[in-house]
């Protein structure tokens, strides 16, 4: 499917999914991000229904996103979040899903490890570098840094005494 | 495959492999035909002209260089390997005060050979040298001053 | 004392499980990968990777670099496909700035890609032989890899970390000898590849070590995010060169190598056959390198427009991706390097469960890890 | 005190029965023997590296001394000067006993190898039996050395070694039995003399050739060389059983490995290739027969050693279960059948006698 078709198809989900009634009126299931110039469809999903939507994105025959080829942990200054790049090896289309949380102290996002196994190490990496806790992850430990490391270096407010200042 | 067939097949494949290594070994004993070793200090190393060994500054026979001290290389460098210390001096010809380089310092130990400084240089003052004999016992020796002592800017570069 | 009349099952005869630390200093991990193995005798029960021994924080580091300065850092990710990594960043920047590069640049990049791929696969072949005990393969592979290295050195001035790509082109023009050298290299390579097969591939010990070992099904490969020869060995079509052609890959004819075995031998064969395909690509391009500029005019200080840019390329190890989030300044806001290694490592945990220790070494070598690529 | 006493008793007994000079001469011969094999071991290491170099398109050692001949001596000097390191948690007694057992077992087996007519330390009637008994002691040293060094990799290597040794002794034994059937004796000189006219390899035609191949394979396995080097398996186990050894401890293991290779090749040359006998008797009438004998013997040994090296630099390593499959499903049944055929042939006297 092309990005346009994908967008139209995803919008039909709004009234076909069983978990849809839990959504308040003012929250869109998929907020298509028009302002991001990209060759792929960018959508944002609410954190509250994130897991169900992700599971459905893989399970649905029409979309069948089975290949999570990139997971990027993001720090947007105020909010933390994750960008998922999904591809369907069957249909060949690509969807960029993002989810964000405003809680900087204890950010929590449901894990997708049980949907795409590749998320196992990627989520550990994001936890390590950005401090986002993935609830339900089987072994959420620091992966690159030592267990006693303080802070999460990829956050924008992280400060390191040893960092070389640039002119 | 039968029991005996398996054994014979195995021996055949093993012999095929041995023929390859043997085919290199026997000519090597007598004539060293396939030996690819380059015995470095005895035989000179092959270095191609574009080899990125270290950054040097070109000087002509009058001890003049082309560096105006514009610091483009310093800004371009991703690792901070280049530091330029410049001074204001009176130009003897025009009598005006002018920005000149005092020392063009190059930390070879931090250089990743990315060529960005050489791309950035507007006057082609610095270039790659193919010298690779850079090993020292003292890390301090890897910090080099590229402009030779007493050198000055070549005339006509700034135009 | 009562005699023990209980009948023992084989489960009762199991020995105690123990931990084995494989790495960070282990000859088969090719670097500082550390695997914590739960072993039962010789059998690997569970693998837990412990990473970060060469984590340099490159993603943080490049947030302070300008876009031109990012490129040379990517050499140090997967150093065996350094040119392809460079190209990914350059392509992402060009995509963001909507710069169309000349045909010459595209062809140069493609040829260098394929040379890099062959060099990487050659190194893999040599080291793989060493991993399973055939020490001679290493020297044979390096003899042939040396020819590529010299071609690279002549043109780019470096043998491994070339930093040859820049946004909008390549650093230098091709060396005058380039065409001649590549033309000499292709027939040589076509001659030695069958020799490799005779030495190692056909060998019965090798076949026994490879066949049916380290099975990874197609679903598992996709789910674990495996890419490159690892996924193609399981029958997944995942070649970015076919899926989303970049540079000059849309104008050359080549086959995507697919093996359906899913075991070590399939992954091995994918790489061996890929070398032939790379030679095909080189052969098609070497005679018609178009004339044109080798650098497009670009501003010295590149500022990307606000937005998110993703570029995928196919390195020797799999899918490499560069994800640049720009806020319009001269430095990127966030850069993510999607490395093939980390996802493939995920698949290793699946494939390496329940095999013998010696098999784990063989599986790791067919997965072809480069540790800086995993750690970044 | 007790030790001193027992040594004295032994010494007294020797002196009373044979006289002091006999003891001194024996000791001198032993010293020459040991010195010769230390040097021979070093030269074998040099040879291995040279051969490996030529196989791998390299030159091998060529800087120290003429043609690099002194390279391994220099390496040995380096090893001697290294710190002897004992891991903190190691069982010190076993750790140290390991390499002595290995090297002593290797050197003991040398005693019965006939280099030429009359040039042999011991020639007694069960020489072959002695070799196969002594060479299986070496694995004990590997096992306790690895156990003593308290390293999991060492232990895995040692366990593999035990498994390998127990299995391959069998098929090596059957290969030897095939020869014994032809020779009718276990005495080493007797075996060589029985090949006066035709080497056993040709005398026993097909079954002898099969026995020779089985012997080579199991010999390679017993010396722990590629493709059977699972015990060391440097890409799997680091260095296997001698991971924790440094300096001379490591050197002893290393030397023992090469001496074992020499023994297996010497055994192969004696059993199948006619030992010190010249092919077709071409040097029979010449003076200094003992010298010619040694030359022919060593030549045959080096051919076999070269064959082992050729295997090593060509083949990948086998896996532990495949190792056992090869032994129990292929070598052992083939060896058994082969022995029966050989017995049949000897009984019917279908051997080939040239000349």
PDB file of N, CA, C and O in Angstrom, chain B residues 52 76-79 112-116 119, chain C residues 58 61-79 81-94 97 109 160-171 298 302 304 320 322 324 332 335 337:
ATOM      1  N   UNK B  52      46.881   8.781   3.201  1.00  0.00           N
ATOM      2  CA  UNK B  52      46.697   9.795   4.236  1.00  0.00           C
ATOM      3  C   UNK B  52      47.547   9.440   5.444  1.00  0.00           C
ATOM      4  O   UNK B  52      47.132   8.674   6.309  1.00  0.00           O
ATOM      5  N   UNK B  76      36.629  23.080  10.814  1.00  0.00           N
ATOM      6  CA  UNK B  76      36.175  21.873  10.122  1.00  0.00           C
ATOM      7  C   UNK B  76      36.539  20.609  10.867  1.00  0.00           C
ATOM      8  O   UNK B  76      35.886  19.595  10.705  1.00  0.00           O
ATOM      9  N   UNK B  77      37.553  20.666  11.681  1.00  0.00           N
ATOM     10  CA  UNK B  77      38.057  19.426  12.297  1.00  0.00           C
ATOM     11  C   UNK B  77      37.061  18.895  13.319  1.00  0.00           C
ATOM     12  O   UNK B  77      36.642  19.604  14.219  1.00  0.00           O
ATOM     13  N   UNK B  78      36.669  17.652  13.196  1.00  0.00           N
ATOM     14  CA  UNK B  78      35.689  17.098  14.133  1.00  0.00           C
ATOM     15  C   UNK B  78      36.265  16.740  15.495  1.00  0.00           C
ATOM     16  O   UNK B  78      35.511  16.566  16.439  1.00  0.00           O
ATOM     17  N   UNK B  79      37.566  16.582  15.598  1.00  0.00           N
ATOM     18  CA  UNK B  79      38.142  16.092  16.849  1.00  0.00           C
ATOM     19  C   UNK B  79      38.935  17.143  17.597  1.00  0.00           C
ATOM     20  O   UNK B  79      39.504  16.847  18.616  1.00  0.00           O
ATOM     21  N   UNK B 112      41.729  11.679  12.892  1.00  0.00           N
ATOM     22  CA  UNK B 112      41.111  10.473  12.337  1.00  0.00           C
ATOM     23  C   UNK B 112      41.238  10.399  10.818  1.00  0.00           C
ATOM     24  O   UNK B 112      40.565   9.607  10.182  1.00  0.00           O
ATOM     25  N   UNK B 113      42.056  11.227  10.248  1.00  0.00           N
ATOM     26  CA  UNK B 113      42.352  11.191   8.806  1.00  0.00           C
ATOM     27  C   UNK B 113      41.080  11.317   7.952  1.00  0.00           C
ATOM     28  O   UNK B 113      40.869  10.543   7.035  1.00  0.00           O
ATOM     29  N   UNK B 114      40.240  12.290   8.284  1.00  0.00           N
ATOM     30  CA  UNK B 114      38.985  12.408   7.556  1.00  0.00           C
ATOM     31  C   UNK B 114      39.081  13.387   6.395  1.00  0.00           C
ATOM     32  O   UNK B 114      38.131  13.526   5.630  1.00  0.00           O
ATOM     33  N   UNK B 115      40.184  14.116   6.272  1.00  0.00           N
ATOM     34  CA  UNK B 115      40.417  15.018   5.131  1.00  0.00           C
ATOM     35  C   UNK B 115      39.561  16.278   5.143  1.00  0.00           C
ATOM     36  O   UNK B 115      39.596  17.041   4.188  1.00  0.00           O
ATOM     37  N   UNK B 116      38.783  16.504   6.202  1.00  0.00           N
ATOM     38  CA  UNK B 116      37.895  17.662   6.173  1.00  0.00           C
ATOM     39  C   UNK B 116      38.668  18.975   6.222  1.00  0.00           C
ATOM     40  O   UNK B 116      38.275  19.963   5.607  1.00  0.00           O
ATOM     41  N   UNK B 119      39.962  19.714   2.767  1.00  0.00           N
ATOM     42  CA  UNK B 119      38.855  20.193   1.931  1.00  0.00           C
ATOM     43  C   UNK B 119      38.498  21.629   2.268  1.00  0.00           C
ATOM     44  O   UNK B 119      38.137  22.411   1.395  1.00  0.00           O
TER      45      UNK B 119
ATOM     46  N   UNK C  58      28.482   7.245  20.205  1.00  0.00           N
ATOM     47  CA  UNK C  58      28.579   7.972  18.943  1.00  0.00           C
ATOM     48  C   UNK C  58      27.310   8.777  18.686  1.00  0.00           C
ATOM     49  O   UNK C  58      27.368   9.897  18.192  1.00  0.00           O
ATOM     50  N   UNK C  61      27.664  11.830  20.557  1.00  0.00           N
ATOM     51  CA  UNK C  61      28.798  12.599  20.058  1.00  0.00           C
ATOM     52  C   UNK C  61      28.413  13.407  18.825  1.00  0.00           C
ATOM     53  O   UNK C  61      28.760  14.589  18.708  1.00  0.00           O
ATOM     54  N   UNK C  62      27.681  12.775  17.902  1.00  0.00           N
ATOM     55  CA  UNK C  62      27.397  13.471  16.662  1.00  0.00           C
ATOM     56  C   UNK C  62      26.355  14.570  16.849  1.00  0.00           C
ATOM     57  O   UNK C  62      26.174  15.400  15.964  1.00  0.00           O
ATOM     58  N   UNK C  63      25.692  14.615  17.998  1.00  0.00           N
ATOM     59  CA  UNK C  63      24.782  15.733  18.236  1.00  0.00           C
ATOM     60  C   UNK C  63      25.547  17.045  18.363  1.00  0.00           C
ATOM     61  O   UNK C  63      24.968  18.115  18.276  1.00  0.00           O
ATOM     62  N   UNK C  64      26.822  16.936  18.591  1.00  0.00           N
ATOM     63  CA  UNK C  64      27.647  18.142  18.689  1.00  0.00           C
ATOM     64  C   UNK C  64      28.463  18.380  17.425  1.00  0.00           C
ATOM     65  O   UNK C  64      29.259  19.296  17.381  1.00  0.00           O
ATOM     66  N   UNK C  65      28.286  17.539  16.433  1.00  0.00           N
ATOM     67  CA  UNK C  65      29.050  17.682  15.195  1.00  0.00           C
ATOM     68  C   UNK C  65      28.195  18.321  14.127  1.00  0.00           C
ATOM     69  O   UNK C  65      26.975  18.201  14.135  1.00  0.00           O
ATOM     70  N   UNK C  66      28.874  18.964  13.189  1.00  0.00           N
ATOM     71  CA  UNK C  66      28.147  19.438  12.019  1.00  0.00           C
ATOM     72  C   UNK C  66      27.930  18.251  11.080  1.00  0.00           C
ATOM     73  O   UNK C  66      28.510  17.190  11.259  1.00  0.00           O
ATOM     74  N   UNK C  67      27.087  18.470  10.073  1.00  0.00           N
ATOM     75  CA  UNK C  67      26.712  17.329   9.239  1.00  0.00           C
ATOM     76  C   UNK C  67      27.892  16.763   8.480  1.00  0.00           C
ATOM     77  O   UNK C  67      27.970  15.565   8.233  1.00  0.00           O
ATOM     78  N   UNK C  68      28.824  17.637   8.074  1.00  0.00           N
ATOM     79  CA  UNK C  68      30.009  17.101   7.405  1.00  0.00           C
ATOM     80  C   UNK C  68      30.841  16.238   8.344  1.00  0.00           C
ATOM     81  O   UNK C  68      31.489  15.289   7.917  1.00  0.00           O
ATOM     82  N   UNK C  69      30.813  16.611   9.621  1.00  0.00           N
ATOM     83  CA  UNK C  69      31.676  15.897  10.564  1.00  0.00           C
ATOM     84  C   UNK C  69      31.104  14.559  11.009  1.00  0.00           C
ATOM     85  O   UNK C  69      31.812  13.753  11.601  1.00  0.00           O
ATOM     86  N   UNK C  70      29.823  14.341  10.721  1.00  0.00           N
ATOM     87  CA  UNK C  70      29.240  13.071  11.149  1.00  0.00           C
ATOM     88  C   UNK C  70      29.881  11.909  10.400  1.00  0.00           C
ATOM     89  O   UNK C  70      30.118  10.843  10.949  1.00  0.00           O
ATOM     90  N   UNK C  71      30.167  12.163   9.116  1.00  0.00           N
ATOM     91  CA  UNK C  71      30.456  11.039   8.226  1.00  0.00           C
ATOM     92  C   UNK C  71      31.646  10.219   8.691  1.00  0.00           C
ATOM     93  O   UNK C  71      31.589   8.994   8.729  1.00  0.00           O
ATOM     94  N   UNK C  72      32.720  10.886   9.095  1.00  0.00           N
ATOM     95  CA  UNK C  72      33.899  10.087   9.418  1.00  0.00           C
ATOM     96  C   UNK C  72      33.679   9.249  10.658  1.00  0.00           C
ATOM     97  O   UNK C  72      34.390   8.275  10.881  1.00  0.00           O
ATOM     98  N   UNK C  73      32.683   9.591  11.472  1.00  0.00           N
ATOM     99  CA  UNK C  73      32.424   8.772  12.660  1.00  0.00           C
ATOM    100  C   UNK C  73      31.817   7.435  12.264  1.00  0.00           C
ATOM    101  O   UNK C  73      32.063   6.412  12.893  1.00  0.00           O
ATOM    102  N   UNK C  74      31.022   7.461  11.181  1.00  0.00           N
ATOM    103  CA  UNK C  74      30.368   6.210  10.795  1.00  0.00           C
ATOM    104  C   UNK C  74      31.355   5.182  10.263  1.00  0.00           C
ATOM    105  O   UNK C  74      31.019   4.009  10.188  1.00  0.00           O
ATOM    106  N   UNK C  75      32.542   5.608   9.888  1.00  0.00           N
ATOM    107  CA  UNK C  75      33.588   4.633   9.576  1.00  0.00           C
ATOM    108  C   UNK C  75      33.818   3.691  10.735  1.00  0.00           C
ATOM    109  O   UNK C  75      34.181   2.536  10.553  1.00  0.00           O
ATOM    110  N   UNK C  76      33.665   4.234  11.916  1.00  0.00           N
ATOM    111  CA  UNK C  76      34.055   3.482  13.114  1.00  0.00           C
ATOM    112  C   UNK C  76      32.911   2.655  13.655  1.00  0.00           C
ATOM    113  O   UNK C  76      33.045   2.061  14.716  1.00  0.00           O
ATOM    114  N   UNK C  77      31.797   2.610  12.961  1.00  0.00           N
ATOM    115  CA  UNK C  77      30.726   1.707  13.394  1.00  0.00           C
ATOM    116  C   UNK C  77      31.042   0.305  12.907  1.00  0.00           C
ATOM    117  O   UNK C  77      31.607  -0.496  13.616  1.00  0.00           O
ATOM    118  N   UNK C  78      30.671   0.052  11.672  1.00  0.00           N
ATOM    119  CA  UNK C  78      31.001  -1.233  11.076  1.00  0.00           C
ATOM    120  C   UNK C  78      32.186  -0.973  10.177  1.00  0.00           C
ATOM    121  O   UNK C  78      32.037  -0.588   9.033  1.00  0.00           O
ATOM    122  N   UNK C  79      33.373  -1.162  10.734  1.00  0.00           N
ATOM    123  CA  UNK C  79      34.554  -0.701  10.000  1.00  0.00           C
ATOM    124  C   UNK C  79      34.810  -1.503   8.744  1.00  0.00           C
ATOM    125  O   UNK C  79      35.617  -1.112   7.924  1.00  0.00           O
ATOM    126  N   UNK C  81      32.403  -2.246   6.542  1.00  0.00           N
ATOM    127  CA  UNK C  81      31.623  -1.651   5.454  1.00  0.00           C
ATOM    128  C   UNK C  81      31.627  -0.142   5.616  1.00  0.00           C
ATOM    129  O   UNK C  81      30.595   0.498   5.497  1.00  0.00           O
ATOM    130  N   UNK C  82      32.792   0.413   5.881  1.00  0.00           N
ATOM    131  CA  UNK C  82      32.837   1.835   6.228  1.00  0.00           C
ATOM    132  C   UNK C  82      32.316   2.704   5.096  1.00  0.00           C
ATOM    133  O   UNK C  82      31.626   3.681   5.326  1.00  0.00           O
ATOM    134  N   UNK C  83      32.629   2.305   3.877  1.00  0.00           N
ATOM    135  CA  UNK C  83      32.195   3.144   2.771  1.00  0.00           C
ATOM    136  C   UNK C  83      30.668   3.180   2.695  1.00  0.00           C
ATOM    137  O   UNK C  83      30.073   4.228   2.429  1.00  0.00           O
ATOM    138  N   UNK C  84      30.030   2.063   2.947  1.00  0.00           N
ATOM    139  CA  UNK C  84      28.579   2.005   2.820  1.00  0.00           C
ATOM    140  C   UNK C  84      27.930   2.823   3.936  1.00  0.00           C
ATOM    141  O   UNK C  84      26.926   3.505   3.724  1.00  0.00           O
ATOM    142  N   UNK C  85      28.523   2.771   5.125  1.00  0.00           N
ATOM    143  CA  UNK C  85      27.998   3.590   6.213  1.00  0.00           C
ATOM    144  C   UNK C  85      28.103   5.063   5.882  1.00  0.00           C
ATOM    145  O   UNK C  85      27.174   5.841   6.116  1.00  0.00           O
ATOM    146  N   UNK C  86      29.269   5.445   5.358  1.00  0.00           N
ATOM    147  CA  UNK C  86      29.456   6.847   4.945  1.00  0.00           C
ATOM    148  C   UNK C  86      28.370   7.248   3.973  1.00  0.00           C
ATOM    149  O   UNK C  86      27.784   8.331   4.065  1.00  0.00           O
ATOM    150  N   UNK C  87      28.136   6.359   3.037  1.00  0.00           N
ATOM    151  CA  UNK C  87      27.186   6.670   1.982  1.00  0.00           C
ATOM    152  C   UNK C  87      25.794   6.887   2.559  1.00  0.00           C
ATOM    153  O   UNK C  87      25.059   7.766   2.089  1.00  0.00           O
ATOM    154  N   UNK C  88      25.435   6.109   3.574  1.00  0.00           N
ATOM    155  CA  UNK C  88      24.111   6.267   4.165  1.00  0.00           C
ATOM    156  C   UNK C  88      23.919   7.674   4.693  1.00  0.00           C
ATOM    157  O   UNK C  88      22.890   8.311   4.454  1.00  0.00           O
ATOM    158  N   UNK C  89      24.932   8.184   5.395  1.00  0.00           N
ATOM    159  CA  UNK C  89      24.811   9.534   5.950  1.00  0.00           C
ATOM    160  C   UNK C  89      24.766  10.560   4.819  1.00  0.00           C
ATOM    161  O   UNK C  89      23.934  11.481   4.818  1.00  0.00           O
ATOM    162  N   UNK C  90      25.656  10.374   3.855  1.00  0.00           N
ATOM    163  CA  UNK C  90      25.681  11.330   2.750  1.00  0.00           C
ATOM    164  C   UNK C  90      24.345  11.339   2.016  1.00  0.00           C
ATOM    165  O   UNK C  90      23.809  12.406   1.680  1.00  0.00           O
ATOM    166  N   UNK C  91      23.780  10.162   1.804  1.00  0.00           N
ATOM    167  CA  UNK C  91      22.498  10.086   1.106  1.00  0.00           C
ATOM    168  C   UNK C  91      21.383  10.725   1.922  1.00  0.00           C
ATOM    169  O   UNK C  91      20.501  11.400   1.376  1.00  0.00           O
ATOM    170  N   UNK C  92      21.425  10.527   3.242  1.00  0.00           N
ATOM    171  CA  UNK C  92      20.398  11.135   4.085  1.00  0.00           C
ATOM    172  C   UNK C  92      20.462  12.645   4.005  1.00  0.00           C
ATOM    173  O   UNK C  92      19.435  13.330   3.910  1.00  0.00           O
ATOM    174  N   UNK C  93      21.678  13.179   4.024  1.00  0.00           N
ATOM    175  CA  UNK C  93      21.825  14.632   3.960  1.00  0.00           C
ATOM    176  C   UNK C  93      21.369  15.128   2.597  1.00  0.00           C
ATOM    177  O   UNK C  93      20.667  16.150   2.486  1.00  0.00           O
ATOM    178  N   UNK C  94      21.756  14.406   1.555  1.00  0.00           N
ATOM    179  CA  UNK C  94      21.339  14.820   0.215  1.00  0.00           C
ATOM    180  C   UNK C  94      19.826  14.732   0.055  1.00  0.00           C
ATOM    181  O   UNK C  94      19.207  15.574  -0.603  1.00  0.00           O
ATOM    182  N   UNK C  97      18.329  17.751   1.748  1.00  0.00           N
ATOM    183  CA  UNK C  97      18.554  19.009   1.025  1.00  0.00           C
ATOM    184  C   UNK C  97      18.011  18.933  -0.397  1.00  0.00           C
ATOM    185  O   UNK C  97      18.086  19.904  -1.131  1.00  0.00           O
ATOM    186  N   UNK C 109      30.082   5.593  -6.172  1.00  0.00           N
ATOM    187  CA  UNK C 109      29.646   5.088  -4.865  1.00  0.00           C
ATOM    188  C   UNK C 109      29.250   3.620  -4.961  1.00  0.00           C
ATOM    189  O   UNK C 109      29.599   2.813  -4.089  1.00  0.00           O
ATOM    190  N   UNK C 160      40.960   1.175   5.222  1.00  0.00           N
ATOM    191  CA  UNK C 160      39.818   0.642   5.965  1.00  0.00           C
ATOM    192  C   UNK C 160      38.811   1.740   6.276  1.00  0.00           C
ATOM    193  O   UNK C 160      37.680   1.686   5.833  1.00  0.00           O
ATOM    194  N   UNK C 161      39.217   2.723   7.021  1.00  0.00           N
ATOM    195  CA  UNK C 161      38.306   3.822   7.361  1.00  0.00           C
ATOM    196  C   UNK C 161      38.530   4.926   6.351  1.00  0.00           C
ATOM    197  O   UNK C 161      39.348   5.808   6.540  1.00  0.00           O
ATOM    198  N   UNK C 162      37.739   4.871   5.282  1.00  0.00           N
ATOM    199  CA  UNK C 162      38.115   5.663   4.117  1.00  0.00           C
ATOM    200  C   UNK C 162      37.591   7.085   4.157  1.00  0.00           C
ATOM    201  O   UNK C 162      38.189   7.969   3.566  1.00  0.00           O
ATOM    202  N   UNK C 163      36.450   7.314   4.788  1.00  0.00           N
ATOM    203  CA  UNK C 163      35.839   8.652   4.821  1.00  0.00           C
ATOM    204  C   UNK C 163      35.779   9.238   3.414  1.00  0.00           C
ATOM    205  O   UNK C 163      36.129  10.384   3.192  1.00  0.00           O
ATOM    206  N   UNK C 164      35.362   8.441   2.489  1.00  0.00           N
ATOM    207  CA  UNK C 164      35.450   8.857   1.091  1.00  0.00           C
ATOM    208  C   UNK C 164      34.235   9.667   0.666  1.00  0.00           C
ATOM    209  O   UNK C 164      34.331  10.531  -0.202  1.00  0.00           O
ATOM    210  N   UNK C 165      33.082   9.401   1.273  1.00  0.00           N
ATOM    211  CA  UNK C 165      31.887  10.149   0.912  1.00  0.00           C
ATOM    212  C   UNK C 165      31.836  11.464   1.639  1.00  0.00           C
ATOM    213  O   UNK C 165      32.217  11.561   2.801  1.00  0.00           O
ATOM    214  N   UNK C 166      31.349  12.486   0.936  1.00  0.00           N
ATOM    215  CA  UNK C 166      31.003  13.722   1.619  1.00  0.00           C
ATOM    216  C   UNK C 166      29.601  14.081   1.143  1.00  0.00           C
ATOM    217  O   UNK C 166      29.145  13.552   0.127  1.00  0.00           O
ATOM    218  N   UNK C 167      28.894  14.931   1.849  1.00  0.00           N
ATOM    219  CA  UNK C 167      27.586  15.329   1.352  1.00  0.00           C
ATOM    220  C   UNK C 167      27.731  15.923  -0.039  1.00  0.00           C
ATOM    221  O   UNK C 167      28.516  16.848  -0.246  1.00  0.00           O
ATOM    222  N   UNK C 168      27.030  15.368  -0.974  1.00  0.00           N
ATOM    223  CA  UNK C 168      27.072  15.888  -2.330  1.00  0.00           C
ATOM    224  C   UNK C 168      28.225  15.367  -3.146  1.00  0.00           C
ATOM    225  O   UNK C 168      28.693  16.051  -4.045  1.00  0.00           O
ATOM    226  N   UNK C 169      28.696  14.197  -2.872  1.00  0.00           N
ATOM    227  CA  UNK C 169      29.737  13.658  -3.746  1.00  0.00           C
ATOM    228  C   UNK C 169      30.729  12.804  -3.019  1.00  0.00           C
ATOM    229  O   UNK C 169      30.435  12.225  -1.986  1.00  0.00           O
ATOM    230  N   UNK C 170      31.896  12.721  -3.611  1.00  0.00           N
ATOM    231  CA  UNK C 170      32.978  11.974  -2.981  1.00  0.00           C
ATOM    232  C   UNK C 170      34.180  12.896  -2.830  1.00  0.00           C
ATOM    233  O   UNK C 170      34.282  13.922  -3.488  1.00  0.00           O
ATOM    234  N   UNK C 171      35.078  12.477  -1.957  1.00  0.00           N
ATOM    235  CA  UNK C 171      36.188  13.353  -1.574  1.00  0.00           C
ATOM    236  C   UNK C 171      37.140  13.624  -2.736  1.00  0.00           C
ATOM    237  O   UNK C 171      37.478  14.762  -3.014  1.00  0.00           O
ATOM    238  N   UNK C 298      28.074  22.439  -2.798  1.00  0.00           N
ATOM    239  CA  UNK C 298      27.337  22.436  -1.533  1.00  0.00           C
ATOM    240  C   UNK C 298      27.882  23.563  -0.687  1.00  0.00           C
ATOM    241  O   UNK C 298      29.030  23.959  -0.829  1.00  0.00           O
ATOM    242  N   UNK C 302      26.531  23.063   6.322  1.00  0.00           N
ATOM    243  CA  UNK C 302      25.248  22.511   5.875  1.00  0.00           C
ATOM    244  C   UNK C 302      24.231  22.640   7.002  1.00  0.00           C
ATOM    245  O   UNK C 302      24.521  22.267   8.148  1.00  0.00           O
ATOM    246  N   UNK C 304      20.358  21.414   7.702  1.00  0.00           N
ATOM    247  CA  UNK C 304      19.246  20.636   7.185  1.00  0.00           C
ATOM    248  C   UNK C 304      17.933  21.311   7.553  1.00  0.00           C
ATOM    249  O   UNK C 304      17.831  21.927   8.615  1.00  0.00           O
ATOM    250  N   UNK C 320      21.560  -1.158   7.190  1.00  0.00           N
ATOM    251  CA  UNK C 320      22.063  -0.070   8.009  1.00  0.00           C
ATOM    252  C   UNK C 320      21.174   1.131   7.768  1.00  0.00           C
ATOM    253  O   UNK C 320      20.841   1.439   6.623  1.00  0.00           O
ATOM    254  N   UNK C 322      20.229   5.305   8.813  1.00  0.00           N
ATOM    255  CA  UNK C 322      20.584   6.541   9.497  1.00  0.00           C
ATOM    256  C   UNK C 322      19.303   7.331   9.677  1.00  0.00           C
ATOM    257  O   UNK C 322      18.589   7.583   8.707  1.00  0.00           O
ATOM    258  N   UNK C 324      18.028  10.820  10.988  1.00  0.00           N
ATOM    259  CA  UNK C 324      18.457  12.139  11.440  1.00  0.00           C
ATOM    260  C   UNK C 324      17.220  12.954  11.774  1.00  0.00           C
ATOM    261  O   UNK C 324      16.323  13.092  10.955  1.00  0.00           O
ATOM    262  N   UNK C 332      22.718  18.165  14.151  1.00  0.00           N
ATOM    263  CA  UNK C 332      21.488  17.381  14.211  1.00  0.00           C
ATOM    264  C   UNK C 332      20.919  17.380  15.623  1.00  0.00           C
ATOM    265  O   UNK C 332      21.668  17.473  16.605  1.00  0.00           O
ATOM    266  N   UNK C 335      20.521  11.758  16.227  1.00  0.00           N
ATOM    267  CA  UNK C 335      20.892  10.849  15.151  1.00  0.00           C
ATOM    268  C   UNK C 335      20.818   9.441  15.700  1.00  0.00           C
ATOM    269  O   UNK C 335      21.316   9.164  16.781  1.00  0.00           O
ATOM    270  N   UNK C 337      21.677   5.539  14.592  1.00  0.00           N
ATOM    271  CA  UNK C 337      22.228   4.613  13.612  1.00  0.00           C
ATOM    272  C   UNK C 337      21.596   3.257  13.855  1.00  0.00           C
ATOM    273  O   UNK C 337      21.778   2.660  14.912  1.00  0.00           O
TER     274      UNK C 337
END
